[in-house]
Coordinates of C-alpha atoms in Angstrom, one line a residue:
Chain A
X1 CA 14.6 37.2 -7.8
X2 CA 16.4 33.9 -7.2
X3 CA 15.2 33.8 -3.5
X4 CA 11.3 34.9 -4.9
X5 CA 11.7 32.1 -7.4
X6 CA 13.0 29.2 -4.8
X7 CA 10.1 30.8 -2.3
X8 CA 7.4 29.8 -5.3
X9 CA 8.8 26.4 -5.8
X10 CA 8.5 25.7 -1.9
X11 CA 5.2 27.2 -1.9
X12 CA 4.3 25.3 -5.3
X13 CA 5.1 22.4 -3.7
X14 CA 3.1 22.8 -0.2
X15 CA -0.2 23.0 -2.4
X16 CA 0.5 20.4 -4.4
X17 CA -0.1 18.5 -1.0
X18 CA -3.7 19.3 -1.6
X19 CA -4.4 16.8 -4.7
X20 CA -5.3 13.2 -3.0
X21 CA -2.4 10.9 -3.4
X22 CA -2.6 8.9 -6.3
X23 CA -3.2 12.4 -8.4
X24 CA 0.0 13.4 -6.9
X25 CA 2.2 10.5 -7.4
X26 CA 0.9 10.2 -10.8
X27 CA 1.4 14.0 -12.0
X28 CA 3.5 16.1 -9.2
X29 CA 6.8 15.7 -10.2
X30 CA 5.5 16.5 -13.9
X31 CA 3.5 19.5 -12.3
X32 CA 6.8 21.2 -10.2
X33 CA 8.2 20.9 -13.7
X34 CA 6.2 22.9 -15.6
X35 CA 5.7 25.0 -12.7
X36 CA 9.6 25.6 -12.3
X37 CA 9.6 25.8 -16.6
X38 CA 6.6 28.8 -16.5
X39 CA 9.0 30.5 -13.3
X40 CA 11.9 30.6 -15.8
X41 CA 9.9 32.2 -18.6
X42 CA 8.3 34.6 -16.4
X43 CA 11.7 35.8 -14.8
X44 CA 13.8 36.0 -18.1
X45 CA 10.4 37.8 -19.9
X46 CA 10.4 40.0 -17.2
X47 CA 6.6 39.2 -16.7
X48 CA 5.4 38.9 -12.6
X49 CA 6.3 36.1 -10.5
X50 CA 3.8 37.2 -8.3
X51 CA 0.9 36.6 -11.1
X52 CA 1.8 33.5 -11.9
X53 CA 1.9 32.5 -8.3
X54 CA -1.5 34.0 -7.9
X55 CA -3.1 32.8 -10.8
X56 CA -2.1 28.9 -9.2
X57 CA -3.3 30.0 -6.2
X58 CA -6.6 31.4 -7.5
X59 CA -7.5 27.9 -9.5
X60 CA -6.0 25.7 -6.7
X61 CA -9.2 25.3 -4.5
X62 CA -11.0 24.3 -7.6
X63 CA -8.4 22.3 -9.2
X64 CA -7.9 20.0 -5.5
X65 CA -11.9 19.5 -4.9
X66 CA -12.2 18.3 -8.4
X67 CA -9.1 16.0 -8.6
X68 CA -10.5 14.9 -5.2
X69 CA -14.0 14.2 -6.3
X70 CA -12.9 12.7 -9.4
X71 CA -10.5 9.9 -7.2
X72 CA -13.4 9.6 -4.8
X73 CA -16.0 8.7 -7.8
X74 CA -13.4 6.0 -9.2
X75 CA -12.5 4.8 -6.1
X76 CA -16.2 3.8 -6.0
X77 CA -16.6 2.3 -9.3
X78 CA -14.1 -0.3 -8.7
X79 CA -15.9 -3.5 -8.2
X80 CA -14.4 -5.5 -5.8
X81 CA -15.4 -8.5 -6.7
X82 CA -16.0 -11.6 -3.8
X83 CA -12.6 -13.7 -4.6
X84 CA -12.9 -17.7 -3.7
X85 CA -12.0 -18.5 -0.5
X86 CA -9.6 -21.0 -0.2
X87 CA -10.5 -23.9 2.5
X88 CA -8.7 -22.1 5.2
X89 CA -10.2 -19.1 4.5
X90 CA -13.4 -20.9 4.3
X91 CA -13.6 -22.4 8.0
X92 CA -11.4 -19.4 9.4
X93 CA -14.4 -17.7 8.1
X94 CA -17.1 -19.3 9.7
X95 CA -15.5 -20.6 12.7
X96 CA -16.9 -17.2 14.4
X97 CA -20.9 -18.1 12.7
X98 CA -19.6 -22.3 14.0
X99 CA -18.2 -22.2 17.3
X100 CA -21.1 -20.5 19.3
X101 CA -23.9 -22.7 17.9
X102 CA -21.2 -25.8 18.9
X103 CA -21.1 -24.3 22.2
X104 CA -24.7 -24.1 23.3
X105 CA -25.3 -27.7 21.7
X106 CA -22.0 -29.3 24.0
X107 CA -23.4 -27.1 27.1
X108 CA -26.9 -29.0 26.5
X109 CA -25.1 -32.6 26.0
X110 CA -22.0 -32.1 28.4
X111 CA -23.9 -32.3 32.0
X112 CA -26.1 -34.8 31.0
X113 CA -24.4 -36.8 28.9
X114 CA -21.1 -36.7 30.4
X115 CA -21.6 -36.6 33.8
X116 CA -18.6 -37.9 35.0
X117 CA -16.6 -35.7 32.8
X118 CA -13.7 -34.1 34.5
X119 CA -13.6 -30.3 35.4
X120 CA -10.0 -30.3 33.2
X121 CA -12.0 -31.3 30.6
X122 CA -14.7 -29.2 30.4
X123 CA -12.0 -25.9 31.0
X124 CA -10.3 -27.8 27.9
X125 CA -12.8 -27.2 25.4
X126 CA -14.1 -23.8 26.5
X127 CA -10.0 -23.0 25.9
X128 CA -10.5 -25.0 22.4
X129 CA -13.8 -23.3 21.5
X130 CA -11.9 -19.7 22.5
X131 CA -9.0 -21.0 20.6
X132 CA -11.2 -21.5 17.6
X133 CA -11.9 -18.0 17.4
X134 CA -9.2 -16.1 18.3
X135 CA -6.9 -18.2 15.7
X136 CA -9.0 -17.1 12.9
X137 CA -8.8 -13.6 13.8
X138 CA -4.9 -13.7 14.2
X139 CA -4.9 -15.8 11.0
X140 CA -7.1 -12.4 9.6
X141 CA -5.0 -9.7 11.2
X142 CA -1.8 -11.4 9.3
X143 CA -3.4 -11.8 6.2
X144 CA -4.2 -7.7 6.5
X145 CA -8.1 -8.5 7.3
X146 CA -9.4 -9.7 4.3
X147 CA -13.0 -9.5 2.9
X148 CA -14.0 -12.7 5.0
X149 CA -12.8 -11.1 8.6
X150 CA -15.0 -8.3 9.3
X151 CA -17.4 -10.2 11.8
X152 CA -14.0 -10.5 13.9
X153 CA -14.3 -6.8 14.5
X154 CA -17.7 -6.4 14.9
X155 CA -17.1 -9.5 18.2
X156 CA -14.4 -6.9 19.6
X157 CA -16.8 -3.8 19.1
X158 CA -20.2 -5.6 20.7
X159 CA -17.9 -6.1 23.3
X160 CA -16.4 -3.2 24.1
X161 CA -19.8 -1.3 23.7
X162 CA -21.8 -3.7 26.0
X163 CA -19.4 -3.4 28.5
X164 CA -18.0 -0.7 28.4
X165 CA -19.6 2.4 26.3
X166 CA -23.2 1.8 26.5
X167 CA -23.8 1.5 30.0
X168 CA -21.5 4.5 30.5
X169 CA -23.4 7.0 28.2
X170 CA -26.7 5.1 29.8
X171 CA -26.1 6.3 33.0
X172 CA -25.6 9.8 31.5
X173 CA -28.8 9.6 30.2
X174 CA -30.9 7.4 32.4
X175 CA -31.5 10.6 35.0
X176 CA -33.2 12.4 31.4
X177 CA -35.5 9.2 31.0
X178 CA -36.7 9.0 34.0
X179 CA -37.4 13.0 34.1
X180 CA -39.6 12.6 30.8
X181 CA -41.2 9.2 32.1
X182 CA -41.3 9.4 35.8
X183 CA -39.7 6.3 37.6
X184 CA -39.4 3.2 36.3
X185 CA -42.1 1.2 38.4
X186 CA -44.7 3.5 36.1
X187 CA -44.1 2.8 33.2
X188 CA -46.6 1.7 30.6
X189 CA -45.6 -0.9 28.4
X190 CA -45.6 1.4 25.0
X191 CA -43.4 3.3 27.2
X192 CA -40.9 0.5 28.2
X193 CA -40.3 -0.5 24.5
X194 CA -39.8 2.9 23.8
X195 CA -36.8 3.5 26.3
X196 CA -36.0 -0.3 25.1
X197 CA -35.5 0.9 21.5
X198 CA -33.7 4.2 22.8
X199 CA -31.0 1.7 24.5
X200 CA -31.0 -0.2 21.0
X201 CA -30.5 2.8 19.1
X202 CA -27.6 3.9 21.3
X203 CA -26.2 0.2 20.9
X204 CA -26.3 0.4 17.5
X205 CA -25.3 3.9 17.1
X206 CA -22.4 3.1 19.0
X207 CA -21.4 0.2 16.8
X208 CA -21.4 2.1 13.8
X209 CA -19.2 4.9 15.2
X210 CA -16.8 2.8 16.7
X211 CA -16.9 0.8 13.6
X212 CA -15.8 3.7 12.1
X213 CA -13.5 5.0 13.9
X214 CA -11.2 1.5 14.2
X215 CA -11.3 0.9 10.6
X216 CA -10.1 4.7 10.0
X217 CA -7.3 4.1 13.2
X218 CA -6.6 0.4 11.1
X219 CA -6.1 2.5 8.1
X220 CA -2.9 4.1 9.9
X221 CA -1.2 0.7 10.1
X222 CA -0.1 0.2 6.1
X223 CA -0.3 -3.8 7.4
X224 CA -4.2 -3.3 7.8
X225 CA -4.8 -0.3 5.1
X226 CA -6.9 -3.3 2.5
X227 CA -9.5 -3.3 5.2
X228 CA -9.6 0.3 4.7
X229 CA -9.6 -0.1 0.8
X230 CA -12.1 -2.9 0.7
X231 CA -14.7 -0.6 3.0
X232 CA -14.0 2.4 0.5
X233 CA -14.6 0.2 -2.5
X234 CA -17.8 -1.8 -0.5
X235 CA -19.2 0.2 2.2
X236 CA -21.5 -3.1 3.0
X237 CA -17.7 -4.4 4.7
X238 CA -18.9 -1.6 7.4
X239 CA -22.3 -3.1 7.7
X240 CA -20.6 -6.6 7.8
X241 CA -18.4 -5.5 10.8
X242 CA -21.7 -4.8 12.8
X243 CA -23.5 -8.1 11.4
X244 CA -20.5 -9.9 13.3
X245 CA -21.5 -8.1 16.2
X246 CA -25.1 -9.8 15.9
X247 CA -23.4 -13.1 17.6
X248 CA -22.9 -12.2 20.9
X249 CA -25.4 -9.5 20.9
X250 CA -28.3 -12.2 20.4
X251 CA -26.9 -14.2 22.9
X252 CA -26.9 -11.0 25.3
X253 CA -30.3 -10.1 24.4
X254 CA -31.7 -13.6 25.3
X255 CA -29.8 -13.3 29.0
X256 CA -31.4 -14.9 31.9
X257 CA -33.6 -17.5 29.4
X258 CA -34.0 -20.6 30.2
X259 CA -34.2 -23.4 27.3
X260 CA -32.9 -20.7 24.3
X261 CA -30.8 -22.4 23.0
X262 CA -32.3 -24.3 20.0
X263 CA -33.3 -20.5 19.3
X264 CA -30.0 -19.2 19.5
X265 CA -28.7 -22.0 17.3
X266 CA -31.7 -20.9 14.7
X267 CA -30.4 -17.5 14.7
X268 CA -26.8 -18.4 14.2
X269 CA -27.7 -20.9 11.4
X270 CA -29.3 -17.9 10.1
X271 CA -26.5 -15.6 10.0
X272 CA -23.8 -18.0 9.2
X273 CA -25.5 -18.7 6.4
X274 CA -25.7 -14.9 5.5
X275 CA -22.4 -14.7 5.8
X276 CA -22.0 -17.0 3.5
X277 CA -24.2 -15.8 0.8
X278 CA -22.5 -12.2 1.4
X279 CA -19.2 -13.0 0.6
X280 CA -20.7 -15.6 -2.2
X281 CA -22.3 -12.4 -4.0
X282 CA -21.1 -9.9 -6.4
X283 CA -23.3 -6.4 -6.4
X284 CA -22.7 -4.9 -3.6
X285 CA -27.1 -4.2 -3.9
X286 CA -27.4 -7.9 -3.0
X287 CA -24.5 -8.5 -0.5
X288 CA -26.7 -5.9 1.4
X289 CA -29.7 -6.9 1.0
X290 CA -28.4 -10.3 2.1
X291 CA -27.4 -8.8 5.4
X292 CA -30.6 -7.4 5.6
X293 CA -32.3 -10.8 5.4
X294 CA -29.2 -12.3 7.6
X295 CA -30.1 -10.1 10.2
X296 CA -33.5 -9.9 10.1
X297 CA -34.3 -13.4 10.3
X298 CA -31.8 -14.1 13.6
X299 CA -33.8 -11.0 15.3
X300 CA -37.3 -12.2 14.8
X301 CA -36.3 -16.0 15.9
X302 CA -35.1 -14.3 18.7
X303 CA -38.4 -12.3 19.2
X304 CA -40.6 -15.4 18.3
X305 CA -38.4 -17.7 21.0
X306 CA -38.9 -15.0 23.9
X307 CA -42.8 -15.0 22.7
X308 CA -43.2 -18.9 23.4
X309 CA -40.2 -19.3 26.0
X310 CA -41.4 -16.2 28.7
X311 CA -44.4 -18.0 30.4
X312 CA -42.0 -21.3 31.1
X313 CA -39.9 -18.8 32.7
X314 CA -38.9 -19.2 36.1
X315 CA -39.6 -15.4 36.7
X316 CA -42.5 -15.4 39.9
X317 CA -41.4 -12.4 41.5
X318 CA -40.9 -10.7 38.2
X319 CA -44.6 -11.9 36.8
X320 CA -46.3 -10.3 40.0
X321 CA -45.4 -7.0 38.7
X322 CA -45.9 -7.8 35.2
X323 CA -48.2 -10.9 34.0
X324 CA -46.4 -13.5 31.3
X325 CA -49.3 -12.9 28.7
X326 CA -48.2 -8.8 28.6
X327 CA -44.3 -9.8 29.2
X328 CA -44.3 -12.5 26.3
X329 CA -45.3 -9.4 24.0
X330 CA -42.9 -6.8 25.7
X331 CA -39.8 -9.1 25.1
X332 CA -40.8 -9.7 22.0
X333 CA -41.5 -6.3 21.2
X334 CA -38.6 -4.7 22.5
X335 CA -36.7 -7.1 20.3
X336 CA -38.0 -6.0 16.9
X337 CA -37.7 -2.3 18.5
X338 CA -34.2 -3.3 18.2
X339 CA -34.3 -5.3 14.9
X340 CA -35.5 -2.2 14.1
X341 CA -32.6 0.2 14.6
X342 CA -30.1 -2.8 13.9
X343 CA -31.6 -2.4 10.4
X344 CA -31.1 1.2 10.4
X345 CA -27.1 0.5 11.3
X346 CA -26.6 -1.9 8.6
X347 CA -28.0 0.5 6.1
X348 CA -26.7 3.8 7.2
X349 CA -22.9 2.9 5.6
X350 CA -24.6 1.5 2.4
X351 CA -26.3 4.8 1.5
X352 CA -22.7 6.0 0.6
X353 CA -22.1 3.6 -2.1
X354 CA -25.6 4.8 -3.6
X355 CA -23.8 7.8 -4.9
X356 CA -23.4 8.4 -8.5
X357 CA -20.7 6.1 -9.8
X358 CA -18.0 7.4 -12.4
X359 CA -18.2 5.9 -15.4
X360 CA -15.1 4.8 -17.0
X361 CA -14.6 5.0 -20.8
X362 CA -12.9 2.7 -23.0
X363 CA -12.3 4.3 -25.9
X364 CA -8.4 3.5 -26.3
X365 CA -5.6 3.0 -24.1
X366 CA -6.7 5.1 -20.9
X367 CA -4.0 4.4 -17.8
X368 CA -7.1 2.0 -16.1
X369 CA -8.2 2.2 -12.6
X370 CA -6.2 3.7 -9.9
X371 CA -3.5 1.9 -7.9
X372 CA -5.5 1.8 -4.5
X373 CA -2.6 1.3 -2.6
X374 CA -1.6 4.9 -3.6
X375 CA -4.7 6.2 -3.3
X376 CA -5.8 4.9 0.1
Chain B
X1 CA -19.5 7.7 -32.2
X2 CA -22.9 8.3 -31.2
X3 CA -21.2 8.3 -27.4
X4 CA -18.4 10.6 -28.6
X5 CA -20.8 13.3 -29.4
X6 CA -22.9 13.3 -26.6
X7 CA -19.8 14.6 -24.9
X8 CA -20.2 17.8 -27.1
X9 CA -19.7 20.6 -26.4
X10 CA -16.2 20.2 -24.8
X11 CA -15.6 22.6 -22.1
X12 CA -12.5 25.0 -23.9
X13 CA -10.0 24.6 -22.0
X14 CA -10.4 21.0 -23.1
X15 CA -11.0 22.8 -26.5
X16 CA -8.1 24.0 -26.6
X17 CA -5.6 21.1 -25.2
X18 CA -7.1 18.5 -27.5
X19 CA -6.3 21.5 -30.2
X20 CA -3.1 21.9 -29.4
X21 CA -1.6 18.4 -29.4
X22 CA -3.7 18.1 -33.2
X23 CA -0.2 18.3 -35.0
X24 CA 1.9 15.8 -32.9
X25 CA 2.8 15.2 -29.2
X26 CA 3.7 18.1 -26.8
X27 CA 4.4 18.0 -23.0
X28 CA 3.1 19.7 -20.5
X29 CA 4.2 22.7 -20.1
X30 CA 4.2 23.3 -24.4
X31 CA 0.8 22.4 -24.0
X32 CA 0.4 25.6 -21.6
X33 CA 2.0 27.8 -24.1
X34 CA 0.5 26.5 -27.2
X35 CA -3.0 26.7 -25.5
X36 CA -2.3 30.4 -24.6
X37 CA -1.2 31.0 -28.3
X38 CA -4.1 29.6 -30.1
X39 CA -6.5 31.5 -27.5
X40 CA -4.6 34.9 -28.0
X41 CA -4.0 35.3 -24.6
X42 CA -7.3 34.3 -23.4
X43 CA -7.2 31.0 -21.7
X44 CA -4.4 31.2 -19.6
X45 CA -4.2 27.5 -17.5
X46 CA -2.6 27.3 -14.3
X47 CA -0.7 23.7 -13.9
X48 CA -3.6 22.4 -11.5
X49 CA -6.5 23.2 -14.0
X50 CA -4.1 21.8 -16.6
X51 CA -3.1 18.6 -15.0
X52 CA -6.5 18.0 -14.0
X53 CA -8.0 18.2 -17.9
X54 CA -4.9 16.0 -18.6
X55 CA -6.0 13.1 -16.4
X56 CA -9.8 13.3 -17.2
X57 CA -8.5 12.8 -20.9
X58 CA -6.0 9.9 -20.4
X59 CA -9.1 8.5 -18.4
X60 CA -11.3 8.9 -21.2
X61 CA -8.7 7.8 -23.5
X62 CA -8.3 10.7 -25.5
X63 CA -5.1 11.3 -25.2
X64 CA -2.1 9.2 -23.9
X65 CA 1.3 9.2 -22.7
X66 CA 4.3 9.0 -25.1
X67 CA 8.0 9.4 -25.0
X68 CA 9.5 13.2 -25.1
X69 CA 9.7 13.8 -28.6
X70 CA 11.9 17.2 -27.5
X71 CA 13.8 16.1 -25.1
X72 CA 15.1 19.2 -22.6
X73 CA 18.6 18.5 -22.7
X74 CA 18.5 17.5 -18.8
X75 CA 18.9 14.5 -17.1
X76 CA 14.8 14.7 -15.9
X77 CA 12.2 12.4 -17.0
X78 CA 9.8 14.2 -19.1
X79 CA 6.5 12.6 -20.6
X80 CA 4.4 13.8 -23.6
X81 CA 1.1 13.7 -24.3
X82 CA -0.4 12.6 -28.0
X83 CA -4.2 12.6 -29.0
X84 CA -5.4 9.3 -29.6
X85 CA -7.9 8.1 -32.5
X86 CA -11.1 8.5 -30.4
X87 CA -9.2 12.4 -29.6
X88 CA -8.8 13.3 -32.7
X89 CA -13.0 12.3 -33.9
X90 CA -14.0 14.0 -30.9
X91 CA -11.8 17.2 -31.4
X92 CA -12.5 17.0 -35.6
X93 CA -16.3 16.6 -34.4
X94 CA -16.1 19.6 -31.9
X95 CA -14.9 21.7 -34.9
X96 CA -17.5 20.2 -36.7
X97 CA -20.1 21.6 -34.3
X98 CA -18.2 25.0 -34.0
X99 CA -17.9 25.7 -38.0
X100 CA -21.8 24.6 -38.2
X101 CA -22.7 27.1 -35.5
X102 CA -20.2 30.1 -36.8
X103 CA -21.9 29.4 -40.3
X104 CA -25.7 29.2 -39.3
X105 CA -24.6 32.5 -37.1
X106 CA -23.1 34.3 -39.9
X107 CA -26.2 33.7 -42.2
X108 CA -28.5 34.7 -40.0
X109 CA -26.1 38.0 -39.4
X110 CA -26.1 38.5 -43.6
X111 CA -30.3 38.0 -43.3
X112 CA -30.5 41.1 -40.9
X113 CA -28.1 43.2 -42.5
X114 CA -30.2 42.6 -46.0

């Protein structure tokens, strides 16, 4: 009976595993108890060990998906509210929305203003300029990414899926495209923006898987588990990441322009100052809305730029094929086809926090909200 | 009050827990046996379904933690449960409902029988 009852206990135990962790730190100990106290009863009454094994096991299933549902729902209410940033924070913040709009305006001013500047120099500032962002992301990875460092990761991401991911899973498919469209020389223009907004939907697909799939390998590092926290208690952190990723990716959309960048700077201005009306804001509605906006108005600066800049292009061979007037509203085009699924990105994480939220009554002296750090 | 009631009918295990700690504190696993007792046998909670009523109620603040009253004699920690004042309207107005509905029931039985 002795070796029956132990056996319970260490099953007991095993499903208590089940319950997220916050349940269990809060009530386990308590539960093994009365578990153990029922055991005793059940042995000395002579009643079956077996039954009250089973009748745990029968309830458990229900009892887990509740206590987990219940943790997830509260986990959700918690507002996180936007804490001031400190004037660190503040420019470590921004340096990421500063620094490239300060480096298209120096390499306007440097050659022509400074001709006789030294090559030293001008490998001296680049060095600064890098400097200037990869301090504020060390300075974010030590401070366990806070609320503010998101748009660091989404730089890394755009990165690694431009140059790495994307064109891989694009030669994988390329062979498809041109099966359903025949070759490339033949295309119509509908059809171009088309396989223009496939490659932007993969880009931003992409985005929001690796997204994902950093800020759940982040979450294994305890160091870096508040940037797990803060995306479970604001899912617009997730659509922030990829909003980061918007720097470099305008700058990569507008490749082989000449004269783009008072555009670029335009689009920057516009998502700096995004950025700084999301982390101003406290609904979570609003901070998303005000990525939204962010986003939207960098893309179709972007669009309007390529409309006015692709005639003063330098592009002869290229306008033989395809005349300026048509290719001023294919760039354009293709960049709101991409606007388009950018968009699409930046809301897919929000529709999580559109779930029903638990309300929490405050009749008396309830045990308040969860410790996060136990229930992460 | 209004708020307390629209959270009527209570579910009976719930029912039955608020019930049971109605004279004075009890920890868990008295809770299990009283709840078993006042059902005659009928609800029978497993620790899971139990604990899991137990933290829906401390989050509604219907009941709350207190010291053992009963200590075990052991060296353990134990914690105890008590129904707090918004418990106790809830559980008197659940009765409430209960007594109205066994009444309006038995009349209507005594009509038929006449």
């Amino acid at each position: 009976v002795s070796a029956l009852t132990d056996l319970a206990v260490k099953i007991y135990r095993l499903m208590l595993a089940g319950y997220p962790a916050a349940f269990r730190s809060e009530f386990g100990s308590e539960m093994v108890t009365v578990f153990t106290e029922a055991l005793a009863e059940a042995r000395d009454k002579r009643r079956s060990i077996q039954k009250l094994l089973g009748r745990e096991l029968h309830t458990w299933p229900g009892a887990i998906f509740r206590a987990h549902l219940e943790n997830r729902r509260k986990l959700m209410c918690v507002q996180d509210q936007p804490t001031r940033l400190t004037p660190g924070e503040l420019l470590a913040a921004f340096a990421v929305f500063l620094v490239p709009p300060l480096a298209a305006i120096l390499s306007v001013l440097l050659p022509t203003a400074f001709d006789d500047v030294q090559k030293w120099l001008g490998i001296a500032l680049v060095v600064i300029l890098l400097g200037t962002v990869i301090a504020p992301f060390i300075f974010a990875m030590v401070r366990s990414f806070p609320r503010w460092s998101p748009p660091y990761l989404g730089i890394l991401l755009i990165i690694l899926v431009w140059f790495g991911l994307f064109w891989k899973l694009w030669g994988w498919i390329y062979p498809a495209v041109i099966g359903w469209f025949g070759s490339m020389g033949s295309w119509s223009m509908p059809v171009r923006i088309l396989v223009q907004g496939m490659q932007a939907a993969l880009i931003w697909l992409l985005m929001l898987l690796s997204a994902f799939i950093l800020v759940s390998l982040l979450r294994l590092w305890p160091h870096a588990r508040p940037l797990w926290q803060h995306i479970r208690q604001d899912w617009t952190q997730l659509s922030f990441i990829l909003y980061g990723g918007l720097i470099l990716h305008v700058i990569l959309i507008f490749d082989e322009y000449q004269g783009d960048q008072p555009w670029l700077i335009a689009a920057w201005i516009c998502l700096g100052l995004g950025a700084w009306l999301y982390l101003r804001s406290e609904q979570q509605k609003t901070r998303l809305l005000i990525l939204l906006c962010g986003a939207t108005l960098a893309m179709w600066i972007v669009a309007l730029g390529k409309w006015i800049l692709v005639p003063q292009q330098n592009w002869e061979v290229w306008f033989q094929r395809f005349p300026p007037e048509s290719e001023r509203w294919f760039e354009s085009l293709r960049t709101l086809a991409d606007w388009f699924c950018l968009l699409i990105a930046l809301l897919l994480p929000s529709l999580l926090s559109l779930l029903p939220k638990y309300q929490v009554k405050t009749y008396a002296d309830g045990p308040g909200l969860p410790n996060l750090e136990e229930a992460a | 009050m209004d708020e307390l009631l629209s959270r009527l009918p209570l579910r009976e295990p719930t029912f039955f827990i608020l019930l049971s700690l109605s004279p004075g504190p009890k920890h868990g696993y008295a809770i299990l046996k009283e709840v078993e007792s006042l059902s005659e046998g009928r609800v029978l909670l497993s620790t899971g379904t139990l604990y899991g009523a137990i933290k829906r109620l401390l989050d509604d603040g219907w009941i709350r933690r207190v010291d053992d009253p009963l200590p075990n004699g052991t060296d353990r920690e134990r914690k105890a449960y008590a129904l707090t004042e918004p418990g106790r309207r809830v559980l008197n107005a659940e009765i409430e409902r209960l007594r109205k509905l066994v009444n309006v029931a038995q009349m209507q039985a005594n009509e038929e029988r006449v």
